Amino acid sequence: MTTDSPTPDTGAELLPIATPARTRAALRTLIRPDRGLALTGIGILVAATAVGLLVQPLLGRIVDIVADGRPAGDLTLPVVLLVAVALVQGLTTTLGLSRIARLGETVLARLRERFVERALNLPADRLERAGAGDLTARVTGDVARVAEAVRSALPEMARSVLAILLTLGALALLDVRFLLAALLAVPVQLLTARWYVRRALTLYADQRVANGAQQQQLLETIGGAVTVRGHRLEEQHTERSAGRSRKAVDLTMRSVNLVLGFYGRLHIAEYIGLAAVLIAGFWLVRDGAVSIGTATAAALYFHSLFGPVNAALVLLDDAQSAAAGLARLVGVTDLAEQPEPEPEAGKPQAGKAEAGKAEAGKPTAVKPEAGKAAPASVPRQRIASSEAAVAVHEVSHAYGPGRPVLHEVSLSLEPGEHVALVGTSGAGKSTLARIVAGVQQPTSGTVTAPAGPGSASAGAGEHPVVLVTQEVHVFTGTLAEDLRLARPDATDADLRTALATVHALDWAEALPDGLATVVGEGGHRLDPARAQQLALARLVLADPALAVLDEATAEAGSAGARVLERSAEAALAGRTALVVAHRLTQAVAADRVVVLEAGRVVESGPHDELRDADGPYAALWRAWSGSRTTAPHP
């Protein structure tokens, strides 16, 4: 179960935060595979702590020997035993803490993998509503906070709790009255912990949200720096960034004051407890109930509790901060796992698709399995009564109340047909493309698309739909590894064939190490045109029945536009394609042009027919071709 996270003044709909109960359940699930390691580590720490509790009685024995005026030789055995205790405790503590640390790292790795897997499968529109800053803050700050707690707080917390419990037991063995005296500090400590916890969780959650809003503002300002400077908006954006930074700093200072108050209350509890144990020792020694050495051991036991008790309570700071971060991470994993809502009676069911997307230019797809849907996607229906490769029936979509993008759009693509989507900015072209690709679920309507392996081309693959966008990403690794993201079993010959298809083989083989050249971050830099050719080569390797290109040649600029258009035409040859056209030369080459205007289909037909019809497409064509020295010909 998750709850909506507080929405900052950015207007974004932040990703949800898991409830404490759900967070604890998720943590148990993460630990369950390593229960044996957890039990072994705790068992060793119990033994180490129990051995360490022999130090105080041995010191008390030394006090009794001195107080009784016994020979110095009587000190030999207690001293030797103290050395042995120190060695055994050191070895067992090291072994136990190493096992607890290994458990923590294993659980942390499992959490990271699950978070990344779920985050990659979140619907695109949900991420857009949340903003990049929220997800970035969770991937960086929250994961780092949980990691820090796992590496430092978890082992120390386990050790401290065991030390507290066993030391209180040892006090009872000396004399139960020592235990009762020590317990006078507990009410103050419990009230302190309660006071702290009730304030810390909300405060740290608010602090995470404020940090996310701050990152979002910085990302928007830096990403749109050209526009900001062009419109002379530097002061406004600086003030927004400063305001959100001030809010984050204010919350940080509140957390500092909270910790200072927490420490002050702990010191009061220590004074009460130690004073009570010393007074009890005085009375018991005076009455002859215990020896001076025993009273000394009791005082040392309580003094030894200062470290573990303070550590355990102070670690509540790290625990609360980590719990807030963990709740935000679990909120994302739960969001991706939530089943799609059942359609209401009388309402059309949204179309279903089990296809991957080319995230930042990486075409991927998921092979459909009967009755099973991939996370955050909806299984598509096979077409029963139509021979169309794709059928969009009365699809509408809105990114929120009062923000409609598509209005009852109907569209069909015949097998092997290439359809170009054109229209002004904001017409809904990219939204429709993502819905057809299965990346985004429509608000209403039905979409049917290929649900089985094979495309119209020879040697068809098993990917039903692949989306390639203008947001191209070159992954770090060799060029061959980057290409094999689309088809892991591809041979070098397959890779060269795919590169040759999109006219990229010459420059690929001219790289310093050919297909073995490291590209991406820290590697050989590929210009936008070559990076997009790489994405198109992945599409060829995936060999889908349906290819969706969302302005996939937009980033090349004028110089590389024609080269990329030729590459795209070659990649789409022999397969059904829906192309969001940013240049009307792509519309000229398409079998059919569909014009979107304000989320509605206003025209559909071949280029020549629409150009001569003097409608919206003709106006677009005149505006586009009139801005060029020589208008391209069909």
XYZ file of C-alpha atoms in Angstrom:
634
model
C 0.000 0.000 0.000
C 1.279 3.432 -0.897
C 0.259 6.990 -0.245
C 0.648 10.004 -2.457
C 3.731 11.959 -1.535
C 3.467 15.638 -0.686
C 3.367 17.783 -3.791
C 5.807 20.700 -3.766
C 5.116 24.047 -5.365
C 6.348 22.758 -8.730
C 2.867 21.511 -9.601
C 4.258 18.021 -10.224
C 2.374 14.918 -9.150
C 5.149 13.179 -7.266
C 5.601 9.435 -7.216
C 3.950 7.736 -4.217
C 5.519 6.852 -0.870
C 4.887 3.450 0.736
C 3.222 3.260 4.130
C 5.338 2.094 7.121
C 3.546 -1.284 7.160
C 4.199 -1.815 3.449
C 7.829 -0.735 3.847
C 8.378 -3.286 6.636
C 6.748 -6.000 4.537
C 8.984 -5.156 1.583
C 12.053 -5.266 3.825
C 11.081 -8.731 5.100
C 10.694 -9.879 1.506
C 14.156 -8.581 0.648
C 15.777 -10.324 3.641
C 13.922 -13.640 3.340
C 16.324 -15.259 0.801
C 19.241 -14.703 3.235
C 17.647 -15.737 6.515
C 20.454 -18.227 7.180
C 23.105 -15.536 6.870
C 21.101 -13.238 9.165
C 20.664 -15.882 11.855
C 24.329 -16.891 11.736
C 25.519 -13.289 11.997
C 23.207 -12.537 14.927
C 24.232 -15.755 16.689
C 27.929 -14.891 16.440
C 27.269 -11.362 17.717
C 25.354 -12.781 20.695
C 28.351 -14.950 21.566
C 30.755 -12.018 21.158
C 28.637 -9.781 23.376
C 28.245 -12.483 26.040
C 32.005 -12.986 26.178
C 32.500 -9.224 26.470
C 30.256 -9.125 29.552
C 32.930 -11.011 31.477
C 35.077 -7.869 31.602
C 33.125 -6.127 34.394
C 33.053 -9.079 36.822
C 36.778 -9.612 36.256
C 37.453 -5.952 37.041
C 35.248 -6.280 40.128
C 37.285 -9.325 41.151
C 40.463 -7.258 40.881
C 38.865 -4.570 43.098
C 37.983 -7.183 45.743
C 41.530 -8.604 45.667
C 43.000 -5.159 46.234
C 40.408 -4.213 48.864
C 41.078 -7.418 50.804
C 44.854 -6.819 50.715
C 45.617 -10.137 49.019
C 49.004 -10.939 47.397
C 49.749 -9.425 43.991
C 50.001 -12.924 42.513
C 46.256 -13.310 42.917
C 45.839 -10.691 40.166
C 47.469 -12.892 37.536
C 44.439 -15.020 36.675
C 41.953 -12.134 36.325
C 44.401 -10.197 34.132
C 45.067 -13.205 31.888
C 41.344 -13.803 31.586
C 40.831 -10.137 30.642
C 43.330 -10.500 27.791
C 41.667 -13.728 26.605
C 38.219 -12.078 26.721
C 39.494 -9.142 24.648
C 40.953 -11.450 21.980
C 37.898 -13.729 21.739
C 35.495 -10.805 21.715
C 37.473 -9.012 19.004
C 37.550 -12.046 16.709
C 33.897 -13.012 17.149
C 32.719 -9.394 16.829
C 34.640 -8.987 13.577
C 33.192 -12.210 12.187
C 29.638 -11.358 13.257
C 29.753 -7.805 11.935
C 31.187 -9.003 8.614
C 28.244 -11.372 8.197
C 25.734 -8.661 9.075
C 27.487 -6.294 6.646
C 27.358 -8.952 3.906
C 23.651 -9.376 4.591
C 23.139 -5.626 4.308
C 25.049 -5.337 1.032
C 23.160 -8.284 -0.458
C 19.801 -6.808 0.502
C 20.877 -3.401 -0.778
C 21.910 -4.851 -4.145
C 18.570 -6.659 -4.381
C 16.737 -3.433 -3.571
C 18.665 -1.480 -6.195
C 18.005 -4.074 -8.878
C 14.307 -4.206 -8.080
C 14.016 -0.413 -8.015
C 15.762 0.021 -11.370
C 13.702 -2.765 -12.932
C 10.425 -1.285 -11.730
C 11.389 2.318 -12.533
C 12.215 1.408 -16.126
C 8.748 -0.114 -16.504
C 6.785 2.861 -15.187
C 4.380 4.463 -17.669
C 5.964 7.400 -19.468
C 3.126 9.783 -18.674
C 3.401 8.969 -14.944
C 7.070 9.882 -14.968
C 6.321 13.074 -16.891
C 3.749 14.128 -14.284
C 6.225 13.477 -11.463
C 9.112 15.266 -13.134
C 12.695 14.107 -13.499
C 13.777 15.642 -10.189
C 11.636 13.324 -8.047
C 12.928 10.137 -9.659
C 16.497 11.480 -9.723
C 16.333 12.274 -5.999
C 15.174 8.737 -5.273
C 17.805 7.105 -7.481
C 20.608 9.174 -5.934
C 19.802 10.582 -2.482
C 17.420 7.911 -1.193
C 19.477 4.969 -2.436
C 22.612 6.573 -0.951
C 20.866 7.118 2.390
C 19.678 3.514 2.567
C 23.137 2.301 1.523
C 24.789 4.357 4.258
C 22.411 2.952 6.848
C 23.006 -0.610 5.682
C 26.776 -0.252 5.768
C 27.129 1.552 9.097
C 23.872 1.738 11.052
C 22.671 -1.849 10.586
C 25.760 -3.632 12.030
C 26.101 -1.120 14.867
C 22.392 -1.284 15.679
C 22.492 -5.083 15.867
C 25.529 -4.983 18.119
C 24.068 -2.263 20.375
C 20.710 -3.947 20.891
C 22.366 -7.226 21.825
C 24.725 -5.445 24.221
C 21.818 -3.678 25.945
C 19.760 -6.832 26.436
C 22.627 -8.981 27.675
C 24.024 -6.263 29.954
C 20.652 -5.802 31.648
C 20.578 -9.565 32.177
C 24.050 -9.426 33.710
C 22.928 -6.679 36.116
C 20.071 -8.890 37.257
C 22.513 -11.741 37.900
C 24.635 -9.515 40.160
C 21.584 -8.365 42.093
C 18.110 -7.654 40.811
C 18.151 -4.347 42.713
C 20.917 -3.087 40.432
C 18.684 -3.836 37.451
C 15.747 -1.994 39.019
C 17.962 1.044 39.668
C 19.258 1.015 36.083
C 15.717 0.812 34.708
C 14.921 4.228 36.198
C 16.592 5.697 33.103
C 14.349 3.764 30.715
C 11.211 5.982 30.953
C 13.248 9.049 30.011
C 14.918 7.165 27.158
C 11.609 5.819 25.846
C 9.970 9.243 26.024
C 12.995 10.684 24.227
C 12.785 8.061 21.503
C 9.029 8.576 21.118
C 9.460 12.346 21.006
C 12.120 11.993 18.332
C 10.456 9.374 16.142
C 7.139 11.231 15.999
C 8.914 14.265 14.566
C 11.721 12.717 12.560
C 9.862 10.589 10.029
C 7.679 13.436 8.759
C 10.570 15.883 8.840
C 12.893 13.628 6.841
C 10.143 12.809 4.322
C 9.533 16.539 3.817
C 13.266 17.054 3.463
C 13.448 14.420 0.689
C 10.540 16.059 -1.148
C 12.182 19.480 -0.850
C 15.454 18.074 -2.205
C 13.557 16.531 -5.120
C 11.877 19.862 -5.891
C 15.251 21.596 -5.715
C 16.783 19.108 -8.157
C 13.783 19.430 -10.473
C 14.204 23.202 -10.600
C 17.925 22.913 -11.283
C 17.339 20.357 -14.048
C 14.713 22.551 -15.704
C 16.872 25.668 -15.444
C 20.018 24.005 -16.768
C 18.181 22.012 -19.443
C 16.400 25.118 -20.701
C 19.331 27.503 -20.254
C 19.185 28.713 -23.860
C 15.499 29.561 -23.573
C 15.998 31.143 -20.143
C 18.702 33.444 -21.490
C 16.787 34.140 -24.677
C 13.759 35.425 -22.750
C 15.830 37.167 -20.058
C 14.400 34.938 -17.336
C 17.641 34.508 -15.405
C 16.441 36.425 -12.342
C 13.143 34.542 -12.096
C 14.798 31.134 -12.377
C 17.537 32.142 -9.941
C 14.914 33.238 -7.430
C 12.971 29.985 -7.849
C 16.135 27.951 -7.312
C 17.053 30.071 -4.298
C 13.563 29.698 -2.829
C 13.606 25.940 -3.090
C 17.148 25.847 -1.743
C 16.063 27.971 1.227
C 13.239 25.546 1.923
C 15.657 22.592 1.816
C 18.094 24.414 4.140
C 15.291 25.313 6.552
C 14.244 21.678 6.810
C 17.878 20.653 7.308
C 18.275 23.108 10.197
C 15.071 21.822 11.768
C 16.523 18.317 11.649
C 19.754 19.576 13.292
C 17.785 21.173 16.129
C 15.807 17.978 16.523
C 19.010 15.947 16.932
C 20.420 18.423 19.467
C 17.275 18.148 21.582
C 17.497 14.385 21.280
C 21.061 14.300 22.690
C 20.173 16.641 25.552
C 17.381 14.352 26.765
C 19.685 11.310 26.544
C 22.219 12.944 28.889
C 19.485 13.447 31.493
C 18.603 9.732 31.295
C 22.273 8.751 31.769
C 22.599 10.906 34.874
C 19.440 9.441 36.446
C 20.452 5.837 35.769
C 24.077 6.084 36.923
C 23.130 7.966 40.077
C 20.540 5.310 40.908
C 23.009 2.425 40.418
C 25.682 4.132 42.546
C 23.194 4.819 45.353
C 21.958 1.216 45.196
C 25.567 -0.013 45.351
C 26.265 2.148 48.387
C 23.299 0.759 50.326
C 23.949 -2.851 49.317
C 27.652 -2.693 50.287
C 26.824 -1.011 53.595
C 24.306 -3.769 54.357
C 26.805 -6.473 53.364
C 24.555 -7.750 50.579
C 27.293 -7.404 47.956
C 31.024 -6.769 47.895
C 32.722 -3.608 46.720
C 33.836 -5.466 43.618
C 30.268 -6.471 42.790
C 29.045 -2.886 43.214
C 31.924 -1.757 41.012
C 30.959 -4.319 38.367
C 27.342 -3.077 38.473
C 28.438 0.549 37.991
C 30.731 -0.503 35.156
C 27.908 -2.476 33.558
C 25.622 0.547 33.594
C 28.424 2.801 32.358
C 29.073 0.349 29.537
C 25.427 0.835 28.514
C 26.092 4.496 27.662
C 27.682 3.544 24.363
C 25.150 0.962 23.128
C 22.071 2.858 24.381
C 23.220 6.143 22.917
C 24.283 4.401 19.710
C 20.927 2.632 19.392
C 18.951 5.799 20.048
C 21.215 7.998 17.952
C 20.974 5.461 15.147
C 17.262 6.213 15.167
C 18.346 9.317 13.261
C 19.904 7.205 10.523
C 17.115 4.645 10.778
C 14.376 7.250 10.372
C 16.179 8.897 7.480
C 16.802 5.514 5.830
C 13.194 4.465 6.491
C 11.969 7.598 4.742
C 14.218 6.834 1.778
C 13.220 3.176 1.730
C 9.535 4.126 1.769
C 10.094 6.309 -1.294
C 11.890 3.474 -3.099
C 9.217 0.919 -2.198
C 6.587 3.393 -3.347
C 8.067 3.246 -6.853
C 8.294 -0.553 -6.902
C 4.700 -0.863 -5.711
C 3.494 1.633 -8.307
C 4.985 -0.480 -11.070
C 3.465 -3.658 -9.602
C -0.077 -2.316 -9.284
C -2.455 -4.098 -11.664
C -4.296 -2.125 -14.266
C -7.838 -1.206 -13.125
C -10.684 -3.272 -14.482
C -12.773 -1.432 -17.075
C -16.105 -0.106 -15.886
C -19.250 -1.605 -17.291
C -20.332 0.101 -20.469
C -16.976 1.730 -21.083
C -14.557 0.608 -23.807
C -11.463 -1.109 -22.539
C -8.126 0.456 -23.301
C -6.112 -1.422 -25.851
C -3.535 -3.835 -24.562
C 0.028 -4.281 -25.664
C 3.033 -6.131 -24.414
C 5.747 -4.338 -26.233
C 8.892 -2.638 -25.105
C 10.012 0.845 -25.934
C 13.223 2.322 -27.253
C 14.150 4.249 -24.174
C 16.279 7.103 -25.380
C 16.824 5.411 -28.715
C 17.145 1.848 -27.427
C 14.556 -0.372 -29.125
C 13.407 -3.198 -26.918
C 10.360 -5.362 -26.786
C 8.858 -8.068 -24.615
C 7.700 -11.328 -26.143
C 4.008 -11.813 -25.358
C 2.988 -14.718 -23.189
C -0.576 -15.869 -23.038
C -2.385 -14.406 -20.071
C 0.655 -12.642 -18.675
C 1.538 -8.966 -18.925
C 4.841 -7.270 -18.323
C 4.988 -4.720 -15.501
C 3.541 -1.307 -16.315
C 2.349 -2.440 -19.736
C -0.912 -3.858 -20.938
C -1.158 -6.970 -23.129
C -2.474 -6.211 -26.590
C -5.359 -8.048 -28.194
C -4.925 -9.903 -31.434
C -7.062 -8.631 -34.280
C -9.905 -11.063 -34.828
C -12.115 -9.437 -37.419
C -9.679 -7.212 -39.317
C -6.630 -7.841 -41.443
C -5.122 -4.510 -40.402
C -1.725 -4.686 -38.746
C -2.722 -1.927 -36.320
C -6.199 -0.677 -35.429
C -6.774 2.346 -33.194
C -10.457 2.724 -32.293
C -11.801 5.884 -30.638
C -8.698 6.410 -28.495
C -8.710 9.380 -26.132
C -6.017 10.397 -23.705
C -5.498 13.075 -21.063
C -2.488 13.763 -18.854
C -4.774 14.902 -16.063
C -8.136 16.528 -15.436
C -8.718 19.276 -17.958
C -5.648 18.319 -20.002
C -6.988 16.276 -22.946
C -4.487 15.452 -25.669
C -6.353 13.003 -27.947
C -10.064 12.946 -28.747
C -11.583 9.679 -30.066
C -8.841 9.044 -32.603
C -9.428 6.134 -34.985
C -6.724 4.892 -37.306
C -5.677 1.673 -39.029
C -2.440 0.553 -40.658
C -2.410 -2.245 -43.207
C 0.388 -4.832 -43.111
C 3.542 -3.319 -44.594
C 2.011 0.167 -44.809
C 4.014 3.250 -43.844
C 1.886 5.997 -42.271
C 3.243 9.456 -41.449
C 1.739 11.449 -38.560
C 1.994 15.193 -39.124
C 0.650 18.238 -37.345
C 1.674 21.287 -35.414
C 3.428 21.064 -32.062
C 1.041 19.870 -29.359
C -1.315 18.150 -31.789
C -0.848 14.818 -29.970
C 1.435 13.036 -32.429
C 3.962 11.711 -29.892
C 1.219 10.704 -27.470
C -0.540 8.656 -30.162
C 2.784 7.094 -31.189
C 3.540 6.022 -27.600
C 0.045 4.571 -27.214
C 0.378 2.550 -30.435
C 3.799 1.335 -29.273
C 2.336 0.191 -25.949
C 4.467 2.550 -23.895
C 1.459 4.519 -22.717
C -2.063 3.378 -21.949
C -4.931 5.414 -23.414
C -7.547 6.917 -21.137
C -10.222 5.232 -23.244
C -10.554 3.398 -26.535
C -9.005 0.293 -28.009
C -5.662 -0.346 -29.686
C -4.897 -3.628 -31.400
C -1.443 -4.374 -32.736
C 0.813 -7.338 -33.543
C 0.724 -9.840 -30.692
C 2.948 -12.563 -32.080
C 6.404 -13.078 -33.542
C 7.366 -12.207 -37.013
C 7.357 -9.214 -39.299
C 6.765 -8.914 -42.953
C 10.430 -9.076 -43.653
C 12.445 -12.173 -44.207
C 14.007 -13.697 -41.148
C 11.390 -12.116 -38.912
C 12.196 -11.724 -35.260
C 10.041 -12.158 -32.166
C 9.492 -8.501 -31.216
C 5.966 -7.306 -32.034
C 6.519 -3.547 -31.600
C 9.600 -1.334 -31.296
C 9.634 2.405 -30.641
C 12.565 4.629 -31.579
C 12.498 8.216 -30.326
C 14.598 11.316 -30.925
C 16.043 10.960 -27.412
C 19.014 8.880 -28.432
C 21.256 7.293 -25.829
C 24.522 5.529 -26.482
C 25.153 3.027 -23.713
C 28.612 2.644 -22.232
C 30.426 -0.372 -23.633
C 31.628 -1.601 -26.985
C 29.671 -0.823 -30.125
C 28.863 -4.527 -30.462
C 27.486 -4.664 -26.909
C 25.387 -1.574 -27.575
C 23.873 -3.204 -30.658
C 23.240 -6.516 -28.901
C 20.920 -4.795 -26.437
C 18.282 -5.364 -29.101
C 19.260 -8.992 -29.780
C 21.725 -10.584 -27.356
C 22.335 -13.661 -29.539
C 23.275 -11.654 -32.644
C 26.549 -12.649 -34.290
C 29.117 -10.161 -35.564
C 27.841 -10.880 -39.060
C 24.315 -9.957 -37.923
C 25.620 -6.724 -36.457
C 27.420 -5.794 -39.656
C 24.338 -6.595 -41.715
C 22.197 -4.340 -39.501
C 24.749 -1.521 -39.730
C 24.976 -1.922 -43.495
C 21.193 -1.770 -43.758
C 21.130 1.680 -42.160
C 24.254 2.839 -44.084
C 26.414 2.897 -40.966
C 28.853 0.050 -41.605
C 31.556 2.211 -43.197
C 31.980 4.562 -40.260
C 31.545 1.724 -37.744
C 34.414 -0.266 -39.247
C 36.496 2.907 -39.447
C 36.369 3.326 -35.661
C 39.678 2.680 -33.836
C 38.708 -0.879 -32.861
C 35.764 -1.459 -35.178
C 32.851 -3.158 -33.418
C 35.030 -3.515 -30.307
C 35.384 0.268 -29.933
C 34.147 1.515 -26.573
C 31.404 4.097 -27.019
C 29.182 6.010 -24.615
C 30.318 7.818 -21.478
C 34.113 7.932 -21.382
C 34.404 6.181 -24.747
C 34.466 7.195 -28.400
C 32.020 10.023 -28.960
C 29.328 9.498 -31.600
C 27.697 12.552 -33.150
C 23.867 12.754 -33.079
C 23.448 11.360 -36.604
C 25.621 8.316 -35.924
C 23.987 7.725 -32.551
C 20.600 7.704 -34.261
C 21.859 5.293 -36.910
C 22.938 3.057 -34.043
C 19.376 3.158 -32.693
C 17.994 2.320 -36.132
C 20.436 -0.580 -36.414
C 19.041 -1.903 -33.131
C 15.588 -1.715 -34.666
C 16.781 -3.817 -37.598
C 18.227 -6.396 -35.201
C 14.995 -6.517 -33.172
C 13.092 -7.039 -36.452
C 9.621 -6.027 -35.210
C 6.352 -6.489 -37.016
C 5.527 -2.851 -36.246
C 8.031 0.000 -35.986
C 7.091 3.342 -34.461
C 9.427 6.277 -35.087
C 8.796 9.373 -32.983
C 10.791 12.105 -34.720
C 13.675 9.669 -34.798
C 15.705 11.834 -37.212
C 15.045 15.189 -35.527
C 18.351 15.465 -33.668
C 20.590 15.205 -36.713
C 20.244 18.785 -37.908
C 20.067 19.818 -41.531
C 23.423 18.322 -42.548
C 22.570 14.779 -41.471
C 18.849 14.892 -42.146
C 18.907 13.235 -45.564
C 21.382 10.571 -44.427
C 19.166 9.661 -41.484
C 16.029 9.665 -43.602
C 17.675 7.154 -45.944
C 18.706 5.081 -42.911
C 15.173 5.183 -41.525
C 13.656 4.193 -44.884
C 15.995 1.211 -45.072
C 15.259 0.170 -41.484
C 11.497 0.288 -42.122
C 11.599 -1.585 -45.413
C 9.256 -4.578 -45.421
C 7.551 -3.811 -42.116
C 4.521 -1.849 -40.940
C 5.536 1.599 -39.705
C 4.049 4.616 -37.979
C 6.308 7.662 -38.324
C 5.916 10.952 -36.467
C 7.309 13.240 -39.156
C 9.137 16.405 -38.216
C 10.187 16.926 -41.843
C 7.571 16.630 -44.543
C 9.985 14.766 -46.799
C 9.113 11.808 -44.558
C 5.443 12.380 -45.315
C 6.202 12.449 -49.049
C 7.842 9.025 -48.823
C 4.998 7.517 -46.750
C 2.162 5.489 -48.216
C -0.328 7.621 -46.348
C -0.343 10.834 -44.337
C -2.504 11.338 -41.240
C -2.915 14.919 -40.051
C -3.589 15.556 -36.360
C -4.958 18.853 -35.160
C -5.755 19.517 -31.489
C -5.829 15.781 -30.797
C -8.155 14.863 -33.660
C -7.605 13.317 -37.077
C -8.569 16.002 -39.575
C -7.144 14.509 -42.785
C -5.877 11.182 -44.055
C -4.627 10.194 -47.491
C -1.626 10.092 -49.841
C 0.695 13.078 -49.971
C -0.292 14.173 -53.475
C -3.989 14.007 -52.712
C -3.728 15.997 -49.488
C -1.324 18.527 -51.002
C -3.855 19.311 -53.729
C -6.879 19.313 -51.412
C -6.112 22.787 -50.010
C -6.733 21.578 -46.435
C -4.640 21.608 -43.254
C -1.932 19.433 -44.803
C -1.682 21.689 -47.855
C -1.176 24.646 -45.522
C 1.563 22.785 -43.666
C 3.178 21.815 -46.942
C 3.172 25.380 -48.271
C 4.608 26.717 -45.029
C 7.317 24.057 -44.966
C 8.266 24.017 -48.648
C 8.107 27.808 -48.858
C 10.849 28.050 -46.262
C 13.200 25.990 -48.435
C 15.180 27.122 -51.436
C 14.036 24.161 -53.484
C 10.948 22.277 -52.499
C 11.474 18.519 -52.582
C 9.525 16.565 -55.104
C 7.601 13.374 -54.509
